[in-house]
Amino acid sequence: MAPSRRDLAVRAAVDQGLLSPAEPVVALLDTAGIRASAAALTSAFAAVTDAPVLHAFAVKAAPLVPVLRLLHEAGLGVEVASPGELALARAAGVPPAATVLDSPAKTPAELRQALALGIAVNADNLQELARLDALVASAPTASPLGIRVNPQVGAGSIDALSTATATSKFGVALRDEGARKAVVQAYLERPWLTRLHTHTGSQGVPLALMAEGVGEAYALAEEINRTVGRQQIDTLDIGGGLPVNFHSDEETPTYAEYARLLADTVPGLFDGRYGLVTEFGRSLLAKHGTVLARVEYTKTSGGRPIAVTHAGVQLATRTVYAPDTWPLRVLAYDAEGRPRTGEVTVQDVAGPACFAGDLLATGRALPLLHQGDVVAVPDTGAYCFAHHYAYNSLPRPGVHGFTVDDDAAVTFTTVRKPQTLAEIVAESGGAHADALVG
């Protein structure tokens, strides 16, 4: 069997010194895989509608400027939820017309900036809408404006990520007493409100529940337009949140499955009357990222082998603190970056942080790892190496994109350099060492 692109990249990372005793952890991004996911998303919706669709990548999933540039060149926009994410998007060259601002806590300054730039804004609540009233009255804006609603259709299997529960912090809760009537009235009073936004999906949420949430938003848009007597709402932002399969390399569910389900359950969504916005994040990047870490030591405790590596809570924070909810695969390679063979042994794979729970995998059956070996943690392209947890002041790893040519040669490009010790000191108040003792 020919080696996979990942296997080739692991071997090349060792051969080319990206992973070494001096740099014992590194993150890799498969740029061809990212492009393929972007193409799968756009083609899935193009197959069910001729209406315009803005696929806005959720920046929180991978806040890296080169990633945003790559996705923008693949035809995607961005969804931002903070001034920092907006700054990253602008640095990547994403235009305001392809940018959507969502956040439950937008400040007046954030709103003012977005309206000045012409960025689409989804108001999270009616108090925020009152702020928009004043800003719209004070200066003209090209920003498409809407309201986020919570259809309250229920939770998936991960409570912390479920955004459409009865008590979710996001959006106007449609089933609360008087809320639906208040939303309809808000549109009646504001002809400049032309969008409606909802977001039900996330990891652990089944596709049927996602489609139900979209259907509730569509029904509300239809009600508003009937009440107004014209098509005031011209665009539906249906959010994102397609779940990711973390158990194998199979990419399931697919964008095509979801788009077909929406076409079957909410057919009016695709009849050309509404423009669409999506906000997918994890599903575009997760499968195309791999963290590599050297095994620094191996030992046994209670008779169980333990491989101590340089990848742990600083990268896979959710996995370490909630391993049953966020399991990650661990793949074994030898010191030269070749897939390790040998008798499969139940063992723990530990990270470098100084607390007992810093484990990537517990009781995992793998070929027995040795000192100097390499572990690869796939499916980490979203939320892992781009969201650093600075436990023990562990440095952020370098991130490198890679391509593989027809001759199986691997080329790496730097996405982000490894964090230096000087940078850790600087961001930890190094310039103010005497601040508390002067």
CSV table of C-alpha atoms in Angstrom, one decimal:
chain,number,residue,atom,x,y,z
A,1,MET,CA,0.0,0.0,0.0
A,2,ALA,CA,1.3,3.4,-0.9
A,3,PRO,CA,2.1,5.7,2.0
A,4,SER,CA,-0.6,8.3,2.8
A,5,ARG,CA,0.2,12.0,2.5
A,6,ARG,CA,0.3,12.1,6.3
A,7,ASP,CA,2.9,9.3,6.5
A,8,LEU,CA,5.0,11.1,3.9
A,9,ALA,CA,4.7,14.3,5.8
A,10,VAL,CA,5.7,12.7,9.1
A,11,ARG,CA,8.8,11.1,7.6
A,12,ALA,CA,9.7,14.4,5.9
A,13,ALA,CA,9.3,16.4,9.0
A,14,VAL,CA,11.9,14.2,10.7
A,15,ASP,CA,14.2,14.1,7.7
A,16,GLN,CA,14.1,17.9,7.3
A,17,GLY,CA,14.5,18.7,11.0
A,18,LEU,CA,11.1,20.3,11.6
A,19,LEU,CA,10.7,17.8,14.4
A,20,SER,CA,13.9,17.3,16.4
A,21,PRO,CA,15.2,17.1,19.9
A,22,ALA,CA,15.4,20.9,19.8
A,23,GLU,CA,11.8,21.3,18.4
A,24,PRO,CA,10.1,18.3,19.9
A,25,VAL,CA,6.5,19.2,18.9
A,26,VAL,CA,5.3,20.6,15.6
A,27,ALA,CA,1.9,21.0,13.8
A,28,LEU,CA,1.3,20.2,10.2
A,29,LEU,CA,-1.5,21.3,7.8
A,30,ASP,CA,-2.3,19.4,4.6
A,31,THR,CA,-3.0,22.3,2.2
A,32,ALA,CA,-4.4,20.0,-0.5
A,33,GLY,CA,-6.9,18.6,2.0
A,34,ILE,CA,-8.0,22.0,3.1
A,35,ARG,CA,-8.6,23.0,-0.5
A,36,ALA,CA,-10.6,19.8,-1.1
A,37,SER,CA,-12.8,20.5,1.9
A,38,ALA,CA,-13.5,24.0,0.7
A,39,ALA,CA,-14.4,22.6,-2.8
A,40,ALA,CA,-16.6,20.0,-1.2
A,41,LEU,CA,-18.5,22.6,0.7
A,42,THR,CA,-19.1,25.0,-2.2
A,43,SER,CA,-20.1,22.2,-4.6
A,44,ALA,CA,-22.5,20.6,-2.1
A,45,PHE,CA,-24.6,23.8,-1.9
A,46,ALA,CA,-24.2,24.6,-5.6
A,47,ALA,CA,-25.8,21.2,-6.3
A,48,VAL,CA,-29.0,22.1,-4.5
A,49,THR,CA,-29.4,25.9,-5.2
A,50,ASP,CA,-28.5,28.6,-7.8
A,51,ALA,CA,-29.0,31.3,-5.1
A,52,PRO,CA,-25.9,33.2,-4.0
A,53,VAL,CA,-24.1,31.5,-1.0
A,54,LEU,CA,-21.4,33.0,1.1
A,55,HIS,CA,-19.5,30.3,2.9
A,56,ALA,CA,-18.0,32.2,5.9
A,57,PHE,CA,-15.3,30.2,7.6
A,58,ALA,CA,-15.5,30.4,11.4
A,59,VAL,CA,-12.2,32.0,12.3
A,60,LYS,CA,-12.3,30.7,15.8
A,61,ALA,CA,-11.6,27.2,14.5
A,62,ALA,CA,-8.2,28.2,13.1
A,63,PRO,CA,-7.2,31.8,13.7
A,64,LEU,CA,-4.1,31.8,11.4
A,65,VAL,CA,-3.7,34.4,8.8
A,66,PRO,CA,-2.3,32.0,6.1
A,67,VAL,CA,-5.2,29.7,6.6
A,68,LEU,CA,-7.7,32.5,6.1
A,69,ARG,CA,-5.9,33.6,3.0
A,70,LEU,CA,-5.9,30.0,1.6
A,71,LEU,CA,-9.6,29.7,2.2
A,72,HIS,CA,-10.4,33.1,0.8
A,73,GLU,CA,-8.5,32.2,-2.4
A,74,ALA,CA,-10.7,29.0,-2.4
A,75,GLY,CA,-13.8,31.2,-2.5
A,76,LEU,CA,-14.7,31.4,1.2
A,77,GLY,CA,-15.3,34.4,3.4
A,78,VAL,CA,-15.0,34.6,7.2
A,79,GLU,CA,-17.2,34.7,10.3
A,80,VAL,CA,-15.5,36.7,13.1
A,81,ALA,CA,-16.5,37.0,16.7
A,82,SER,CA,-14.0,39.5,18.1
A,83,PRO,CA,-11.8,42.5,17.2
A,84,GLY,CA,-8.9,40.1,17.1
A,85,GLU,CA,-10.5,37.8,14.6
A,86,LEU,CA,-11.5,40.7,12.5
A,87,ALA,CA,-7.9,41.9,12.5
A,88,LEU,CA,-6.7,38.5,11.4
A,89,ALA,CA,-9.3,38.4,8.5
A,90,ARG,CA,-8.3,41.9,7.3
A,91,ALA,CA,-4.6,40.9,7.5
A,92,ALA,CA,-5.4,37.9,5.3
A,93,GLY,CA,-7.0,40.2,2.7
A,94,VAL,CA,-10.6,39.1,3.2
A,95,PRO,CA,-12.9,42.0,2.1
A,96,PRO,CA,-15.7,43.4,4.3
A,97,ALA,CA,-18.3,42.1,1.8
A,98,ALA,CA,-17.2,38.5,2.6
A,99,THR,CA,-17.1,39.1,6.4
A,100,VAL,CA,-19.8,38.4,9.0
A,101,LEU,CA,-19.6,39.6,12.6
A,102,ASP,CA,-21.2,37.4,15.2
A,103,SER,CA,-20.6,37.7,19.0
A,104,PRO,CA,-22.9,37.7,22.1
A,105,ALA,CA,-21.0,40.6,23.6
A,106,LYS,CA,-20.2,43.2,20.9
A,107,THR,CA,-19.1,46.6,22.2
A,108,PRO,CA,-20.3,49.9,20.7
A,109,ALA,CA,-16.8,50.3,19.3
A,110,GLU,CA,-16.9,46.9,17.5
A,111,LEU,CA,-20.4,47.7,16.1
A,112,ARG,CA,-19.2,51.1,14.9
A,113,GLN,CA,-16.2,49.7,13.2
A,114,ALA,CA,-18.2,47.0,11.5
A,115,LEU,CA,-20.8,49.4,10.2
A,116,ALA,CA,-18.1,51.8,8.9
A,117,LEU,CA,-16.5,48.9,7.0
A,118,GLY,CA,-19.7,47.5,5.6
A,119,ILE,CA,-19.4,44.2,7.4
A,120,ALA,CA,-22.5,42.1,7.9
A,121,VAL,CA,-23.7,42.1,11.5
A,122,ASN,CA,-26.1,39.7,13.3
A,123,ALA,CA,-27.4,41.3,16.5
A,124,ASP,CA,-27.5,38.7,19.2
A,125,ASN,CA,-30.2,40.3,21.3
A,126,LEU,CA,-32.7,43.2,21.4
A,127,GLN,CA,-30.4,45.4,23.5
A,128,GLU,CA,-27.8,45.1,20.8
A,129,LEU,CA,-30.4,46.0,18.3
A,130,ALA,CA,-31.1,49.2,20.2
A,131,ARG,CA,-27.4,50.0,19.9
A,132,LEU,CA,-27.7,49.4,16.1
A,133,ASP,CA,-30.7,51.8,16.0
A,134,ALA,CA,-28.5,54.6,17.2
A,135,LEU,CA,-25.6,53.8,14.9
A,136,VAL,CA,-27.7,53.4,11.8
A,137,ALA,CA,-29.4,56.7,12.5
A,138,SER,CA,-26.1,58.5,13.0
A,139,ALA,CA,-24.3,57.4,9.8
A,140,PRO,CA,-25.2,55.5,6.6
A,141,THR,CA,-23.8,52.0,6.3
A,142,ALA,CA,-23.6,49.3,3.6
A,143,SER,CA,-23.6,46.6,6.3
A,144,PRO,CA,-26.3,43.9,5.9
A,145,LEU,CA,-28.0,43.6,9.3
A,146,GLY,CA,-30.0,40.9,11.0
A,147,ILE,CA,-30.9,39.3,14.2
A,148,ARG,CA,-29.8,35.9,15.6
A,149,VAL,CA,-32.5,33.7,16.9
A,150,ASN,CA,-32.4,30.6,19.0
A,151,PRO,CA,-34.9,28.1,17.8
A,152,GLN,CA,-34.7,26.2,21.1
A,153,VAL,CA,-34.8,22.8,19.3
A,154,GLY,CA,-32.6,21.0,21.9
A,155,ALA,CA,-29.1,19.8,22.6
A,156,GLY,CA,-26.7,17.4,21.1
A,157,SER,CA,-24.5,15.0,23.0
A,158,ILE,CA,-22.1,17.8,24.2
A,159,ASP,CA,-24.0,20.2,26.4
A,160,ALA,CA,-21.2,22.9,26.4
A,161,LEU,CA,-21.4,23.2,22.6
A,162,SER,CA,-25.2,23.0,22.2
A,163,THR,CA,-26.3,26.5,21.1
A,164,ALA,CA,-30.1,25.8,20.5
A,165,THR,CA,-31.1,24.7,24.0
A,166,ALA,CA,-33.9,26.3,26.0
A,167,THR,CA,-31.4,28.4,28.0
A,168,SER,CA,-28.6,29.0,25.5
A,169,LYS,CA,-26.8,32.3,25.8
A,170,PHE,CA,-27.0,32.9,22.1
A,171,GLY,CA,-29.7,34.7,20.2
A,172,VAL,CA,-33.3,35.7,20.9
A,173,ALA,CA,-35.0,32.6,22.4
A,174,LEU,CA,-38.0,32.2,20.1
A,175,ARG,CA,-40.1,30.0,22.3
A,176,ASP,CA,-39.9,32.3,25.3
A,177,GLU,CA,-43.1,34.2,26.0
A,178,GLY,CA,-43.5,37.2,23.7
A,179,ALA,CA,-40.1,36.7,22.0
A,180,ARG,CA,-41.3,35.7,18.6
A,181,LYS,CA,-43.8,38.6,18.5
A,182,ALA,CA,-41.0,41.0,19.5
A,183,VAL,CA,-38.7,39.7,16.7
A,184,VAL,CA,-41.4,40.1,14.1
A,185,GLN,CA,-42.2,43.6,15.4
A,186,ALA,CA,-38.5,44.5,15.3
A,187,TYR,CA,-38.4,43.8,11.6
A,188,LEU,CA,-41.6,45.7,11.0
A,189,GLU,CA,-40.1,48.8,12.6
A,190,ARG,CA,-36.7,48.5,10.9
A,191,PRO,CA,-36.8,48.1,7.1
A,192,TRP,CA,-33.0,48.0,7.2
A,193,LEU,CA,-33.1,44.5,8.9
A,194,THR,CA,-32.7,42.2,5.9
A,195,ARG,CA,-31.1,39.1,7.4
A,196,LEU,CA,-32.0,36.4,9.9
A,197,HIS,CA,-29.4,34.2,11.6
A,198,THR,CA,-29.5,30.9,13.5
A,199,HIS,CA,-26.8,28.4,14.5
A,200,THR,CA,-27.9,25.0,15.8
A,201,GLY,CA,-25.0,22.8,14.7
A,202,SER,CA,-21.8,21.8,16.5
A,203,GLN,CA,-19.9,18.7,17.5
A,204,GLY,CA,-22.3,16.2,18.9
A,205,VAL,CA,-25.3,17.6,17.1
A,206,PRO,CA,-27.1,15.3,14.7
A,207,LEU,CA,-27.8,16.5,11.2
A,208,ALA,CA,-31.6,16.2,11.7
A,209,LEU,CA,-31.5,18.6,14.6
A,210,MET,CA,-29.4,21.0,12.6
A,211,ALA,CA,-31.9,20.9,9.8
A,212,GLU,CA,-34.8,21.4,12.3
A,213,GLY,CA,-33.1,24.6,13.6
A,214,VAL,CA,-32.7,25.9,10.0
A,215,GLY,CA,-36.3,25.0,9.3
A,216,GLU,CA,-37.5,27.1,12.3
A,217,ALA,CA,-35.5,30.1,11.1
A,218,TYR,CA,-36.9,29.7,7.6
A,219,ALA,CA,-40.4,29.6,8.9
A,220,LEU,CA,-39.8,32.8,10.9
A,221,ALA,CA,-38.4,34.5,7.8
A,222,GLU,CA,-41.5,33.6,5.9
A,223,GLU,CA,-43.7,34.9,8.7
A,224,ILE,CA,-41.9,38.2,8.8
A,225,ASN,CA,-42.0,38.7,5.1
A,226,ARG,CA,-45.7,37.9,5.0
A,227,THR,CA,-46.3,40.3,7.9
A,228,VAL,CA,-44.3,43.1,6.3
A,229,GLY,CA,-46.0,42.5,2.9
A,230,ARG,CA,-42.7,42.2,1.0
A,231,GLN,CA,-39.5,40.2,1.0
A,232,GLN,CA,-37.7,42.3,3.6
A,233,ILE,CA,-35.5,39.4,4.7
A,234,ASP,CA,-33.5,38.5,1.6
A,235,THR,CA,-30.7,36.4,3.3
A,236,LEU,CA,-30.7,33.5,5.8
A,237,ASP,CA,-27.5,32.8,7.7
A,238,ILE,CA,-27.9,29.2,8.7
A,239,GLY,CA,-24.6,28.9,10.7
A,240,GLY,CA,-22.4,25.9,10.5
A,241,GLY,CA,-21.3,23.2,13.0
A,242,LEU,CA,-21.1,20.1,10.8
A,243,PRO,CA,-19.8,17.3,13.2
A,244,VAL,CA,-16.4,15.7,12.6
A,245,ASN,CA,-15.6,12.0,12.7
A,246,PHE,CA,-12.6,11.7,15.1
A,247,HIS,CA,-12.5,7.9,15.1
A,248,SER,CA,-11.1,7.2,11.6
A,249,ASP,CA,-9.8,9.0,8.5
A,250,GLU,CA,-13.3,8.8,6.9
A,251,GLU,CA,-14.8,12.2,6.4
A,252,THR,CA,-18.3,11.8,7.6
A,253,PRO,CA,-20.9,13.3,7.6
A,254,THR,CA,-20.4,15.2,4.4
A,255,TYR,CA,-21.4,18.6,3.2
A,256,ALA,CA,-23.3,16.9,0.4
A,257,GLU,CA,-25.4,14.9,2.9
A,258,TYR,CA,-26.3,17.9,4.9
A,259,ALA,CA,-27.1,20.0,1.8
A,260,ARG,CA,-29.4,17.3,0.5
A,261,LEU,CA,-31.1,16.9,3.9
A,262,LEU,CA,-31.8,20.7,3.9
A,263,ALA,CA,-33.2,20.5,0.4
A,264,ASP,CA,-35.5,17.7,1.4
A,265,THR,CA,-36.7,19.2,4.7
A,266,VAL,CA,-36.6,22.9,4.0
A,267,PRO,CA,-37.1,23.1,0.2
A,268,GLY,CA,-38.1,26.7,0.2
A,269,LEU,CA,-34.6,27.6,1.4
A,270,PHE,CA,-33.2,26.8,-2.0
A,271,ASP,CA,-35.9,28.1,-4.4
A,272,GLY,CA,-33.9,31.2,-5.2
A,273,ARG,CA,-35.7,33.7,-3.0
A,274,TYR,CA,-33.1,33.8,-0.3
A,275,GLY,CA,-29.4,34.3,-0.4
A,276,LEU,CA,-27.5,32.1,2.1
A,277,VAL,CA,-24.6,32.3,4.5
A,278,THR,CA,-22.9,29.4,6.2
A,279,GLU,CA,-20.4,29.4,9.0
A,280,PHE,CA,-18.6,26.1,9.0
A,281,GLY,CA,-15.3,25.9,10.9
A,282,ARG,CA,-14.2,22.6,12.5
A,283,SER,CA,-15.4,20.5,9.6
A,284,LEU,CA,-13.2,22.4,7.1
A,285,LEU,CA,-9.9,22.1,9.0
A,286,ALA,CA,-9.9,19.3,11.6
A,287,LYS,CA,-9.1,16.4,9.3
A,288,HIS,CA,-6.2,18.2,7.7
A,289,GLY,CA,-4.1,18.9,10.7
A,290,THR,CA,-1.7,16.6,12.5
A,291,VAL,CA,0.4,17.3,15.6
A,292,LEU,CA,3.7,15.5,15.8
A,293,ALA,CA,5.6,15.0,19.1
A,294,ARG,CA,8.7,13.2,20.1
A,295,VAL,CA,8.6,10.6,22.8
A,296,GLU,CA,11.0,11.9,25.4
A,297,TYR,CA,10.9,9.0,27.8
A,298,THR,CA,9.2,5.7,28.3
A,299,LYS,CA,8.5,3.9,31.6
A,300,THR,CA,6.0,1.8,33.4
A,301,SER,CA,3.7,2.5,36.3
A,302,GLY,CA,1.5,-0.1,37.9
A,303,GLY,CA,2.7,-2.4,35.1
A,304,ARG,CA,1.3,-0.1,32.4
A,305,PRO,CA,3.7,1.3,29.8
A,306,ILE,CA,3.7,5.1,29.6
A,307,ALA,CA,5.2,7.2,26.7
A,308,VAL,CA,5.9,10.8,27.9
A,309,THR,CA,5.6,13.1,24.9
A,310,HIS,CA,5.7,16.9,24.2
A,311,ALA,CA,2.0,17.1,23.1
A,312,GLY,CA,-0.6,17.3,25.7
A,313,VAL,CA,-2.9,19.8,27.4
A,314,GLN,CA,-1.3,22.8,25.7
A,315,LEU,CA,-2.6,21.5,22.4
A,316,ALA,CA,-5.4,19.1,23.0
A,317,THR,CA,-7.0,20.9,26.0
A,318,ARG,CA,-10.5,19.5,25.5
A,319,THR,CA,-9.2,16.0,25.1
A,320,VAL,CA,-7.2,16.1,28.3
A,321,TYR,CA,-10.1,17.6,30.4
A,322,ALA,CA,-12.9,15.7,28.7
A,323,PRO,CA,-11.4,12.6,27.1
A,324,ASP,CA,-14.7,10.7,26.7
A,325,THR,CA,-16.3,13.6,24.8
A,326,TRP,CA,-13.2,14.6,22.8
A,327,PRO,CA,-11.2,11.4,22.0
A,328,LEU,CA,-8.3,11.8,19.6
A,329,ARG,CA,-6.5,9.0,17.8
A,330,VAL,CA,-2.7,8.5,18.4
A,331,LEU,CA,-0.5,7.0,15.7
A,332,ALA,CA,2.9,5.5,16.4
A,333,TYR,CA,6.0,6.2,14.3
A,334,ASP,CA,9.6,5.2,14.9
A,335,ALA,CA,12.4,7.7,15.4
A,336,GLU,CA,12.9,8.1,11.6
A,337,GLY,CA,9.2,8.9,11.1
A,338,ARG,CA,8.2,5.5,9.7
A,339,PRO,CA,5.0,3.8,10.9
A,340,ARG,CA,6.0,1.7,13.9
A,341,THR,CA,5.4,-2.0,13.8
A,342,GLY,CA,5.5,-4.6,16.5
A,343,GLU,CA,3.3,-6.2,19.0
A,344,VAL,CA,0.3,-4.1,20.0
A,345,THR,CA,0.5,-3.1,23.7
A,346,VAL,CA,-1.9,-1.3,25.9
A,347,GLN,CA,-0.2,1.9,27.0
A,348,ASP,CA,-0.7,5.5,28.0
A,349,VAL,CA,0.4,8.5,26.0
A,350,ALA,CA,1.2,11.4,28.2
A,351,GLY,CA,1.9,15.1,27.7
A,352,PRO,CA,4.6,17.2,29.2
A,353,ALA,CA,2.5,19.3,31.7
A,354,CYS,CA,2.9,18.9,35.4
A,355,PHE,CA,-0.4,17.4,36.4
A,356,ALA,CA,-1.5,13.8,36.4
A,357,GLY,CA,-4.4,14.2,34.0
A,358,ASP,CA,-2.2,15.4,31.1
A,359,LEU,CA,-2.9,12.4,29.0
A,360,LEU,CA,-3.6,12.2,25.2
A,361,ALA,CA,-4.7,8.6,25.5
A,362,THR,CA,-5.3,6.2,28.4
A,363,GLY,CA,-5.0,2.4,27.9
A,364,ARG,CA,-4.6,2.8,24.2
A,365,ALA,CA,-3.6,-0.3,22.1
A,366,LEU,CA,-0.6,0.7,20.0
A,367,PRO,CA,2.7,-0.8,18.9
A,368,LEU,CA,4.9,-0.3,21.9
A,369,LEU,CA,6.5,3.2,21.8
A,370,HIS,CA,10.2,3.7,22.5
A,371,GLN,CA,12.3,6.7,23.6
A,372,GLY,CA,12.9,8.9,20.5
A,373,ASP,CA,9.8,7.7,18.7
A,374,VAL,CA,7.2,10.0,17.2
A,375,VAL,CA,3.5,10.1,17.9
A,376,ALA,CA,1.2,11.7,15.5
A,377,VAL,CA,-2.2,13.1,16.6
A,378,PRO,CA,-4.5,13.5,13.5
A,379,ASP,CA,-7.7,15.4,13.2
A,380,THR,CA,-6.2,18.4,15.1
A,381,GLY,CA,-6.4,21.0,12.4
A,382,ALA,CA,-9.2,22.9,14.2
A,383,TYR,CA,-9.1,24.3,17.7
A,384,CYS,CA,-5.9,22.4,18.7
A,385,PHE,CA,-2.6,23.9,17.7
A,386,ALA,CA,-4.2,27.3,17.0
A,387,HIS,CA,-5.6,27.7,20.5
A,388,HIS,CA,-2.7,27.5,22.9
A,389,TYR,CA,-3.2,26.7,26.5
A,390,ALA,CA,-0.2,28.1,28.2
A,391,TYR,CA,0.1,25.6,31.1
A,392,ASN,CA,3.6,25.5,32.6
A,393,SER,CA,4.5,28.3,30.1
A,394,LEU,CA,4.9,25.7,27.4
A,395,PRO,CA,5.6,27.4,24.0
A,396,ARG,CA,3.2,27.5,21.1
A,397,PRO,CA,4.5,25.0,18.5
A,398,GLY,CA,5.4,26.0,15.0
A,399,VAL,CA,2.8,25.3,12.3
A,400,HIS,CA,3.8,24.3,8.8
A,401,GLY,CA,1.7,23.7,5.7
A,402,PHE,CA,2.8,20.9,3.4
A,403,THR,CA,2.2,19.7,-0.1
A,404,VAL,CA,3.1,16.4,-1.7
A,405,ASP,CA,4.1,16.3,-5.4
A,406,ASP,CA,3.6,13.4,-7.9
A,407,ASP,CA,7.0,12.0,-6.9
A,408,ALA,CA,6.0,11.9,-3.2
A,409,ALA,CA,8.3,14.7,-2.3
A,410,VAL,CA,7.1,16.9,0.5
A,411,THR,CA,7.5,20.6,0.7
A,412,PHE,CA,6.8,22.6,3.9
A,413,THR,CA,5.9,26.3,4.3
A,414,THR,CA,5.9,28.1,7.5
A,415,VAL,CA,2.5,29.2,8.7
A,416,ARG,CA,3.6,30.3,12.2
A,417,LYS,CA,7.0,30.1,13.8
A,418,PRO,CA,7.5,28.4,17.1
A,419,GLN,CA,7.1,30.7,20.1
A,420,THR,CA,10.4,31.7,21.6
A,421,LEU,CA,11.3,31.9,25.3
A,422,ALA,CA,11.8,35.7,24.9
A,423,GLU,CA,8.2,36.0,23.6
A,424,ILE,CA,6.9,34.0,26.6
A,425,VAL,CA,8.7,36.3,29.0
A,426,ALA,CA,7.5,39.4,27.1
A,427,GLU,CA,3.8,38.4,27.2
A,428,SER,CA,4.2,37.5,30.9
A,429,GLY,CA,5.1,40.9,32.0
A,430,GLY,CA,8.8,40.7,31.5
A,431,ALA,CA,9.1,44.5,30.8
A,432,HIS,CA,7.5,45.2,34.1
A,433,ALA,CA,9.5,42.9,36.4
A,434,ASP,CA,9.6,45.6,39.2
A,435,ALA,CA,6.0,46.6,39.0
A,436,LEU,CA,4.9,45.0,42.3
A,437,VAL,CA,8.0,45.7,44.3
A,438,GLY,CA,8.9,49.3,43.4
